[in-house]
Short mmCIF file of C-alpha atoms in Angstrom, two decimals:
data_model
loop_
_atom_site.label_atom_id
_atom_site.label_comp_id
_atom_site.label_asym_id
_atom_site.label_seq_id
_atom_site.Cartn_x
_atom_site.Cartn_y
_atom_site.Cartn_z
CA MET A 30 82.30 117.99 115.59
CA ASP A 31 82.38 114.49 117.10
CA ILE A 32 82.48 112.96 113.63
CA ILE A 33 85.19 115.39 112.49
CA ILE A 34 87.34 114.33 115.47
CA ILE A 35 87.06 110.68 114.45
CA LEU A 36 87.91 111.47 110.83
CA LEU A 37 90.94 113.50 111.91
CA ALA A 38 92.21 110.56 113.97
CA LEU A 39 91.60 108.09 111.15
CA PHE A 40 93.27 110.21 108.47
CA PHE A 41 96.19 110.90 110.78
CA LEU A 42 96.74 107.16 111.27
CA MET A 43 96.39 106.55 107.53
CA PHE A 44 98.89 109.33 106.77
CA VAL A 45 101.58 108.10 109.18
CA ALA A 46 101.14 104.52 107.93
CA TYR A 47 101.53 105.75 104.33
CA ARG A 48 104.70 107.56 105.37
CA GLY A 49 106.09 104.32 106.79
CA PHE A 50 105.80 105.02 110.51
CA SER A 51 104.89 102.19 112.89
CA VAL A 52 101.24 101.92 113.89
CA ILE A 53 102.40 100.27 117.12
CA LEU A 54 103.45 103.75 118.22
CA PHE A 55 101.00 105.92 116.32
CA ALA A 56 97.77 103.94 116.77
CA PRO A 57 97.59 104.81 120.50
CA ILE A 58 98.69 108.38 119.75
CA ALA A 59 95.92 108.77 117.16
CA ALA A 60 93.34 107.18 119.46
CA LEU A 61 94.25 109.29 122.49
CA PHE A 62 94.39 112.41 120.33
CA ALA A 63 90.73 111.80 119.48
CA VAL A 64 89.93 111.34 123.17
CA LEU A 65 91.85 114.50 124.04
CA LEU A 66 89.76 116.56 121.60
CA THR A 67 86.56 114.99 122.94
CA ASP A 68 87.31 115.23 126.67
CA PRO A 69 90.89 115.76 127.95
CA GLY A 70 90.03 114.25 131.32
CA HIS A 71 89.26 110.86 129.77
CA VAL A 72 92.65 110.27 128.13
CA LEU A 73 94.31 108.10 130.80
CA PRO A 74 91.22 105.97 131.61
CA PHE A 75 90.67 105.36 127.89
CA PHE A 76 94.32 104.37 127.45
CA SER A 77 94.31 101.74 130.19
CA GLY A 78 90.66 100.74 130.24
CA VAL A 79 89.89 100.64 126.52
CA PHE A 80 92.98 100.75 124.29
CA MET A 81 95.16 98.37 126.31
CA GLU A 82 92.28 96.02 127.16
CA LYS A 83 91.36 95.64 123.49
CA MET A 84 94.98 95.31 122.41
CA VAL A 85 95.84 92.65 125.00
CA GLY A 86 92.60 90.76 124.29
CA PHE A 87 93.52 90.51 120.60
CA ILE A 88 97.05 89.30 121.40
CA LYS A 89 95.75 86.68 123.82
CA LEU A 90 93.42 85.25 121.22
CA TYR A 91 95.41 85.43 117.99
CA PHE A 92 99.15 85.60 118.75
CA PRO A 93 99.60 81.79 118.58
CA VAL A 94 98.07 81.80 115.07
CA PHE A 95 100.43 84.54 113.89
CA LEU A 96 103.41 82.81 115.51
CA LEU A 97 102.73 79.32 114.14
CA GLY A 98 101.88 80.73 110.71
CA ALA A 99 105.18 82.63 110.57
CA ILE A 100 107.21 79.60 111.68
CA PHE A 101 105.42 77.35 109.18
CA GLY A 102 106.10 79.80 106.36
CA LYS A 103 109.75 80.09 107.34
CA VAL A 104 110.44 76.34 107.45
CA ILE A 105 108.63 75.96 104.11
CA GLU A 106 111.02 78.56 102.72
CA MET A 107 114.19 77.21 104.40
CA SER A 108 113.47 73.62 103.36
CA GLY A 109 113.30 74.52 99.68
CA PHE A 110 109.67 73.36 99.54
CA ALA A 111 108.45 76.76 98.32
CA LYS A 112 110.96 76.73 95.46
CA SER A 113 110.06 73.15 94.59
CA ILE A 114 106.35 73.95 94.40
CA THR A 115 107.05 77.03 92.29
CA ARG A 116 109.22 75.12 89.82
CA ALA A 117 106.66 72.32 89.54
CA VAL A 118 103.79 74.72 88.77
CA ILE A 119 105.91 76.61 86.23
CA LYS A 120 106.80 73.33 84.55
CA LEU A 121 103.14 72.30 84.49
CA ILE A 122 101.72 75.62 83.27
CA GLY A 123 104.62 76.61 81.05
CA PRO A 124 106.80 79.74 81.10
CA SER A 125 104.60 81.39 78.46
CA ARG A 126 101.85 81.65 81.08
CA ALA A 127 104.11 83.43 83.56
CA MET A 128 101.35 85.45 85.20
CA LEU A 129 99.05 82.47 85.74
CA ALA A 130 101.95 80.41 87.11
CA ILE A 131 102.84 83.05 89.71
CA VAL A 132 99.17 83.52 90.69
CA LEU A 133 98.69 79.76 91.17
CA VAL A 134 101.86 79.34 93.24
CA GLY A 135 100.86 82.29 95.40
CA ALA A 136 97.42 80.75 95.86
CA ILE A 137 98.85 77.35 96.81
CA LEU A 138 101.22 78.84 99.38
CA THR A 139 98.59 81.16 100.89
CA TYR A 140 95.90 78.49 101.05
CA GLY A 141 98.45 76.19 102.65
CA GLY A 142 98.93 78.61 105.53
CA VAL A 143 102.06 80.50 104.50
CA SER A 144 102.03 84.16 105.62
CA LEU A 145 101.19 86.71 102.93
CA PHE A 146 104.45 88.53 103.66
CA VAL A 147 106.44 85.32 103.27
CA VAL A 148 104.72 84.59 99.96
CA ALA A 149 105.76 88.01 98.62
CA PHE A 150 109.41 87.34 99.44
CA ALA A 151 109.31 83.75 98.16
CA LEU A 152 107.60 84.52 94.85
CA TYR A 153 109.53 87.57 93.69
CA PRO A 154 112.73 85.83 92.47
CA PHE A 155 110.68 83.38 90.39
CA ALA A 156 108.35 86.08 89.10
CA SER A 157 111.33 88.14 87.99
CA GLU A 158 112.87 85.16 86.20
CA LEU A 159 109.62 84.28 84.41
CA PHE A 160 108.74 87.87 83.48
CA LYS A 161 112.21 88.40 82.01
CA ALA A 162 111.92 85.22 79.93
CA ALA A 163 108.48 86.24 78.63
CA ASP A 164 109.53 89.93 78.31
CA ILE A 165 106.60 91.11 80.46
CA PRO A 166 107.06 94.51 82.16
CA LYS A 167 108.42 94.21 85.66
CA ARG A 168 105.88 96.80 86.87
CA LEU A 169 103.16 94.11 86.53
CA ILE A 170 104.80 91.78 89.07
CA PRO A 171 103.23 93.37 92.21
CA GLY A 172 99.70 93.15 90.81
CA THR A 173 100.28 89.52 89.83
CA ILE A 174 101.61 88.54 93.26
CA ALA A 175 98.76 90.49 94.90
CA LEU A 176 96.15 88.49 92.97
CA GLY A 177 97.73 85.18 93.98
CA ALA A 178 98.40 85.99 97.64
CA PHE A 179 96.10 88.81 98.80
CA THR A 180 92.74 87.83 97.34
CA PHE A 181 90.73 84.64 96.86
CA THR A 182 92.83 82.28 99.01
CA MET A 183 93.18 84.88 101.75
CA ASP A 184 89.52 85.32 102.62
CA ALA A 185 87.16 83.73 100.07
CA PHE A 186 88.01 80.05 99.66
CA PRO A 187 86.55 77.96 102.50
CA GLY A 188 89.02 76.52 104.97
CA THR A 189 91.83 78.99 104.35
CA PRO A 190 93.93 79.25 107.53
CA GLN A 191 94.66 82.96 107.02
CA ILE A 192 93.74 85.20 109.95
CA GLN A 193 91.05 87.03 107.94
CA ASN A 194 89.08 83.79 107.78
CA ILE A 195 89.64 82.95 111.44
CA ILE A 196 88.57 86.19 113.14
CA PRO A 197 84.84 85.87 112.20
CA THR A 198 84.64 82.43 113.83
CA THR A 199 84.86 83.92 117.32
CA PHE A 200 81.99 86.34 116.64
CA PHE A 201 79.57 84.12 114.71
CA LYS A 202 80.45 80.73 116.28
CA THR A 203 81.23 79.34 112.85
CA ASP A 204 84.32 77.57 111.53
CA THR A 205 86.78 78.40 108.75
CA TRP A 206 84.73 76.35 106.27
CA ALA A 207 81.71 78.66 106.59
CA ALA A 208 79.55 79.19 103.47
CA PRO A 209 81.73 76.94 101.27
CA TRP A 210 79.87 77.43 97.99
CA LEU A 211 79.62 81.20 98.32
CA GLY A 212 83.32 81.36 99.17
CA LEU A 213 84.35 79.10 96.30
CA ILE A 214 82.24 80.93 93.71
CA GLY A 215 83.34 84.33 95.01
CA GLY A 216 86.98 83.28 94.93
CA LEU A 217 86.74 81.96 91.37
CA PHE A 218 85.05 85.24 90.38
CA VAL A 219 88.06 87.18 91.71
CA LEU A 220 90.52 84.82 90.00
CA ALA A 221 88.78 85.00 86.62
CA ILE A 222 88.31 88.77 86.57
CA GLY A 223 91.79 89.37 88.01
CA MET A 224 93.50 87.21 85.39
CA THR A 225 91.46 88.85 82.62
CA TYR A 226 92.64 92.24 83.83
CA LEU A 227 96.31 91.20 84.09
CA GLU A 228 96.30 89.62 80.62
CA TRP A 229 94.75 92.80 79.22
CA ARG A 230 97.54 94.83 80.83
CA ARG A 231 100.17 92.43 79.43
CA ARG A 232 98.76 92.59 75.88
CA LYS A 233 98.52 96.37 76.04
CA ALA A 234 102.18 96.61 77.09
CA ALA A 235 103.27 94.17 74.37
CA LYS A 236 101.36 96.16 71.75
CA ALA A 237 103.20 99.30 72.87
CA GLY A 238 106.53 97.46 72.57
CA GLU A 239 107.22 97.55 76.31
CA GLY A 240 109.30 94.70 77.67
CA TYR A 241 110.69 93.79 81.08
CA GLY A 242 112.74 96.96 81.14
CA THR A 243 116.20 97.87 82.37
CA GLY A 244 117.75 99.86 85.18
CA HIS A 245 115.56 98.27 87.86
CA ILE A 246 116.61 98.09 91.51
CA ASN A 247 116.39 95.14 93.90
CA GLU A 248 116.84 92.70 91.04
CA PRO A 249 117.18 89.18 92.49
CA GLU A 250 120.19 87.01 91.82
CA GLN A 251 119.78 84.40 89.14
CA ILE A 252 118.06 81.37 90.63
CA PRO A 253 120.64 78.56 90.54
CA ASP A 254 119.92 75.10 89.25
CA GLU A 255 119.82 73.16 92.47
CA VAL A 256 118.54 69.85 93.72
CA LEU A 257 115.11 70.59 95.16
CA PRO A 258 112.78 68.34 97.17
CA ASN A 259 110.24 66.31 95.25
CA ALA A 260 107.22 68.50 94.50
CA PHE A 261 104.78 65.92 95.91
CA ILE A 262 106.67 65.88 99.20
CA ALA A 263 106.90 69.69 99.17
CA ILE A 264 103.15 70.13 98.86
CA LEU A 265 102.36 67.50 101.52
CA PRO A 266 102.64 69.89 104.53
CA LEU A 267 100.25 72.33 102.84
CA LEU A 268 97.74 69.57 102.19
CA LEU A 269 98.02 68.33 105.77
CA VAL A 270 97.36 71.83 107.14
CA GLY A 271 94.15 72.00 105.11
CA ILE A 272 93.04 68.46 105.97
CA PHE A 273 93.73 68.67 109.70
CA ASN A 274 92.20 72.11 109.91
CA LYS A 275 88.96 70.50 108.75
CA VAL A 276 89.41 67.43 110.99
CA PHE A 277 90.10 69.46 114.13
CA THR A 278 87.26 71.86 113.33
CA THR A 279 84.91 68.87 113.56
CA MET A 280 86.58 67.00 116.41
CA ILE A 281 87.21 69.77 118.96
CA PRO A 282 83.56 70.70 119.63
CA LYS A 283 82.64 67.01 119.84
CA TYR A 284 85.36 66.36 122.39
CA TYR A 285 84.86 69.42 124.62
CA GLY A 286 81.18 70.22 124.12
CA THR A 287 80.12 73.85 124.41
CA VAL A 288 81.83 74.86 127.67
CA PHE A 289 84.93 73.75 129.55
CA ASP A 290 84.32 74.27 133.27
CA PHE A 291 87.52 74.48 135.35
CA THR A 292 85.62 73.89 138.60
CA LYS A 293 85.29 70.24 137.60
CA ILE A 294 89.05 69.85 138.00
CA GLY A 295 89.25 71.84 141.22
CA MET A 296 90.13 75.28 139.79
CA LYS A 297 87.56 77.69 141.20
CA ASP A 298 89.09 81.04 140.20
CA VAL A 299 89.34 80.38 136.44
CA PRO A 300 86.32 81.40 134.32
CA PRO A 301 84.83 78.77 132.00
CA VAL A 302 85.94 78.62 128.37
CA GLU A 303 83.30 78.89 125.63
CA ILE A 304 84.39 76.29 123.09
CA PRO A 305 82.45 77.57 120.01
CA LYS A 306 84.36 80.88 120.19
CA LEU A 307 87.75 79.15 120.20
CA ALA A 308 87.31 75.88 118.30
CA ALA A 309 88.27 77.32 114.90
CA VAL A 310 91.34 79.07 116.32
CA TRP A 311 92.49 75.88 118.04
CA ALA A 312 91.88 73.90 114.83
CA VAL A 313 94.14 76.16 112.78
CA GLU A 314 96.83 76.14 115.46
CA GLY A 315 96.81 72.35 115.63
CA ALA A 316 96.92 72.04 111.84
CA LEU A 317 99.88 74.43 111.61
CA VAL A 318 101.78 72.42 114.24
CA ILE A 319 101.29 69.29 112.14
CA GLY A 320 102.47 71.19 109.06
CA ILE A 321 105.65 72.36 110.81
CA VAL A 322 106.44 68.89 112.13
CA THR A 323 105.91 67.38 108.66
CA VAL A 324 108.39 69.82 107.08
CA LEU A 325 110.97 69.02 109.76
CA LEU A 326 110.50 65.26 109.28
CA PHE A 327 111.16 65.45 105.54
CA ALA A 328 113.70 68.28 105.38
CA PHE A 329 115.43 68.54 108.74
CA ARG A 330 118.85 68.43 107.11
CA GLN A 331 118.11 71.50 104.97
CA VAL A 332 116.46 73.41 107.82
CA LYS A 333 118.85 72.63 110.69
CA SER A 334 121.85 74.53 109.28
CA ASN A 335 120.13 77.89 109.72
CA PHE A 336 117.27 76.85 111.99
CA ASN A 337 117.98 79.15 114.92
CA ALA A 338 118.39 82.31 112.85
CA GLY A 339 115.40 81.49 110.66
CA ILE A 340 113.08 80.79 113.58
CA ASN A 341 114.18 83.99 115.33
CA ILE A 342 113.36 85.96 112.20
CA SER A 343 109.92 84.36 111.95
CA ILE A 344 109.21 85.02 115.63
CA GLY A 345 110.17 88.65 115.19
CA GLY A 346 107.90 88.91 112.17
CA ALA A 347 105.03 87.30 114.07
CA LEU A 348 105.46 89.69 116.99
CA LEU A 349 105.51 92.69 114.68
CA ALA A 350 102.46 91.56 112.72
CA THR A 351 100.52 90.77 115.90
CA LEU A 352 101.36 94.06 117.60
CA ASN A 353 100.56 96.05 114.45
CA THR A 354 97.12 94.49 114.18
CA ALA A 355 96.49 94.55 117.93
CA SER A 356 97.37 98.25 118.06
CA GLU A 357 94.87 98.93 115.29
CA TYR A 358 92.33 96.84 117.20
CA GLY A 359 92.95 98.95 120.31
CA PHE A 360 92.62 102.10 118.22
CA GLY A 361 89.30 100.83 116.87
CA GLY A 362 88.09 100.07 120.37
CA VAL A 363 88.74 103.66 121.45
CA ILE A 364 87.17 105.16 118.32
CA ALA A 365 84.13 102.90 118.74
CA ALA A 366 83.63 104.22 122.27
CA LEU A 367 83.54 107.88 121.20
CA PRO A 368 80.27 109.75 120.54
CA GLY A 369 81.10 110.35 116.89
CA PHE A 370 81.30 106.66 116.10
CA ALA A 371 77.83 106.09 117.53
CA SER A 372 76.57 108.81 115.19
CA VAL A 373 78.32 107.19 112.22
CA ASN A 374 76.93 103.75 113.12
CA LYS A 375 73.44 105.11 113.51
CA GLY A 376 73.72 106.91 110.20
CA MET A 377 74.89 103.76 108.42
CA ALA A 378 72.22 101.64 110.11
CA ASP A 379 69.54 104.12 109.09
CA THR A 380 70.88 104.38 105.55
CA ILE A 381 71.76 100.69 104.98
CA GLN A 382 69.08 98.47 106.47
CA ASP A 383 70.26 95.15 105.04
CA PRO A 384 72.65 93.46 107.53
CA LEU A 385 74.82 91.82 104.86
CA VAL A 386 75.29 95.02 102.86
CA ASN A 387 75.83 97.00 106.05
CA GLU A 388 78.42 94.48 107.23
CA ALA A 389 80.22 94.55 103.88
CA VAL A 390 80.33 98.35 103.65
CA THR A 391 81.36 98.84 107.29
CA THR A 392 84.05 96.15 107.24
CA THR A 393 85.66 97.15 103.95
CA ALA A 394 85.56 100.84 104.88
CA LEU A 395 87.29 100.21 108.21
CA ALA A 396 89.81 97.86 106.56
CA GLY A 397 90.59 100.63 104.08
CA ILE A 398 90.93 103.32 106.73
CA THR A 399 93.21 101.23 108.95
CA GLY A 400 95.09 99.70 106.01
CA SER A 401 94.59 96.25 107.47
CA ALA A 402 92.11 93.53 106.58
CA SER A 403 92.39 91.85 109.98
CA GLY A 404 92.39 95.19 111.80
CA GLY A 405 89.32 96.52 110.00
CA LEU A 406 87.54 93.20 110.37
CA SER A 407 88.25 93.04 114.10
CA ILE A 408 87.01 96.59 114.65
CA ALA A 409 83.85 96.09 112.61
CA LEU A 410 82.85 92.84 114.31
CA ALA A 411 83.81 94.02 117.78
CA THR A 412 81.50 97.00 117.44
CA MET A 413 78.71 95.63 115.24
CA GLY A 414 78.97 91.83 115.44
CA ASP A 415 76.17 91.31 117.97
CA LYS A 416 73.87 93.58 115.99
CA TYR A 417 74.53 91.64 112.76
CA VAL A 418 73.79 88.34 114.52
CA ALA A 419 70.52 89.69 115.91
CA GLN A 420 69.43 91.10 112.54
CA ALA A 421 70.42 87.93 110.69
CA ASP A 422 68.50 85.79 113.18
CA LYS A 423 65.41 87.93 112.69
CA LEU A 424 65.67 87.67 108.88
CA GLY A 425 66.67 83.98 108.81
CA ILE A 426 70.17 84.61 107.42
CA ASP A 427 72.64 81.81 108.10
CA PRO A 428 75.55 82.96 110.35
CA GLU A 429 77.90 81.27 107.86
CA VAL A 430 76.90 83.89 105.29
CA LEU A 431 77.72 86.65 107.79
CA HIS A 432 81.12 85.02 108.26
CA ARG A 433 81.94 84.78 104.56
CA VAL A 434 80.74 88.29 103.73
CA ALA A 435 82.73 89.78 106.62
CA SER A 436 85.86 87.84 105.68
CA MET A 437 85.70 88.79 101.99
CA ALA A 438 84.82 92.40 102.78
CA SER A 439 87.90 92.70 104.99
CA GLY A 440 89.99 91.85 101.92
CA GLY A 441 88.24 94.47 99.82
CA MET A 442 89.52 98.00 100.35
CA ASP A 443 92.26 96.93 102.74
CA THR A 444 94.96 97.22 100.07
CA LEU A 445 94.97 101.02 99.86
CA PRO A 446 98.40 102.69 99.52
CA HIS A 447 99.15 102.67 103.25
CA ASN A 448 98.58 98.92 103.66
CA GLY A 449 101.61 97.21 105.20
CA ALA A 450 101.58 94.27 102.79
CA VAL A 451 101.42 96.64 99.81
CA ILE A 452 104.35 98.69 101.09
CA THR A 453 106.33 95.49 101.74
CA LEU A 454 105.53 94.06 98.30
CA LEU A 455 106.66 97.21 96.50
CA ALA A 456 109.83 97.38 98.59
CA VAL A 457 110.66 93.74 97.87
CA THR A 458 110.20 94.17 94.12
CA GLY A 459 112.07 97.49 94.02
CA LEU A 460 109.12 99.35 92.53
CA THR A 461 107.16 102.43 93.59
CA HIS A 462 103.50 103.25 94.09
CA LYS A 463 103.65 105.37 90.94
CA GLN A 464 104.95 102.47 88.86
CA SER A 465 102.82 99.59 90.08
CA TYR A 466 100.09 100.57 92.51
CA ILE A 467 97.43 100.96 89.79
CA ASP A 468 97.42 97.17 89.27
CA ILE A 469 97.21 96.47 93.00
CA PHE A 470 94.31 98.92 93.23
CA ALA A 471 92.59 97.07 90.38
CA MET A 472 92.72 93.92 92.54
CA THR A 473 91.29 95.99 95.40
CA LEU A 474 88.30 97.01 93.27
CA ILE A 475 87.76 93.45 92.00
CA LYS A 476 87.80 92.07 95.57
CA THR A 477 85.31 94.70 96.70
CA ILE A 478 82.92 93.98 93.81
CA ALA A 479 83.16 90.24 94.60
CA VAL A 480 81.69 90.80 98.07
CA PHE A 481 78.49 92.28 96.65
CA PHE A 482 78.46 89.57 93.99
CA VAL A 483 78.24 86.84 96.67
CA ILE A 484 75.58 88.80 98.58
CA ALA A 485 73.52 88.92 95.37
CA LEU A 486 74.04 85.17 94.85
CA TYR A 487 72.79 84.44 98.35
CA TYR A 488 69.66 86.55 98.02
CA LEU A 489 68.85 85.36 94.48
CA PHE A 490 69.57 81.63 94.83
CA GLY A 491 70.02 80.94 98.56
CA ILE A 492 73.50 79.55 97.97
CA VAL A 493 75.51 78.95 101.12
#
């Protein structure tokens, strides 16, 4: 019965998310519903002592990353840098390789720190233009954007400043460059298989005589010929984010050591700060600040005309994204405290002895249930992180491998139909789940397979 209660709560949250309701409201309702069925007298203590504590803890740690990432993405968009990069890649690759061009631009923007949601909005007008020119069915656009933005540069490639690659650093005391070779190989695996799949879908449609199609909704306006920033200048902020992320990752621990003790500066009531848990987060935040400043230095004239409105939009988006994920984190904290979850954990631990496989299965399952890579990842590591570290230490597994497996697993089954990014992407492109979700789900399966591929590589060859 305890397990059934948990499943009811999880499926309820998944259902309301699929229907488009806000998880900010329904995550606590689903969590407290599970508590109510378990023990009605525990509802209020669980709300304040577990749900709100977990939610506020997540916001305290990660809100600056969401905020700076959203602002960076917005100024990249407002400055015309995103359009410039897109045009340059299209010119380099050629319009005949429309799918590859869109995937590469999405990868560049995501790896440079631009929010996944921003990438979806920025890429669609160019994808539509290219797909029309090449007469590729519009229904393949979401799968193409998903491969470029939601996969290998989100959680596999080392150094990516996306939140899915940052969260594990606080649990394993690693940095965003953890397991670089495993991440690079795993990411290239996803790219190669994903492009093979998309090209197969394109050829199949062409053979059937299917073109771009007519009668579509949300068709973008024709992209005007305009004077855009130089592509080398446009890509500079993205490069600087990556470079300074690495620089700060190295410098911060050297400067602060392992602990910052406030008593040394006369503050007796403030607890010490553990630097290894925060160094990677601070590194990304510092790198994003440099990226934002660089965009403003080179394109202030383009940005200033609509700066206030644009920044307000990005702040609103950051708040919404943070609260969505934090609510799911609070929900996970409540579920993890219930008797049924202990039974599920014990069952999985007894069934799956290997810590890497257990971590991958647990993380991707929770990401799928919550419809959020960062939410599922946070829940999995909050409940099982210490156990994985202990098991890995006993077996001699490098914590960097735990980091990379967890990060990639979070981007596995997260893109189920109720995922917020999936719903946004389909809405932006004017398509439905029935028309285009099959291609997004194919990317979901490829990402999930890639996790077990890198685990096999580690065990067979010791690659880190």
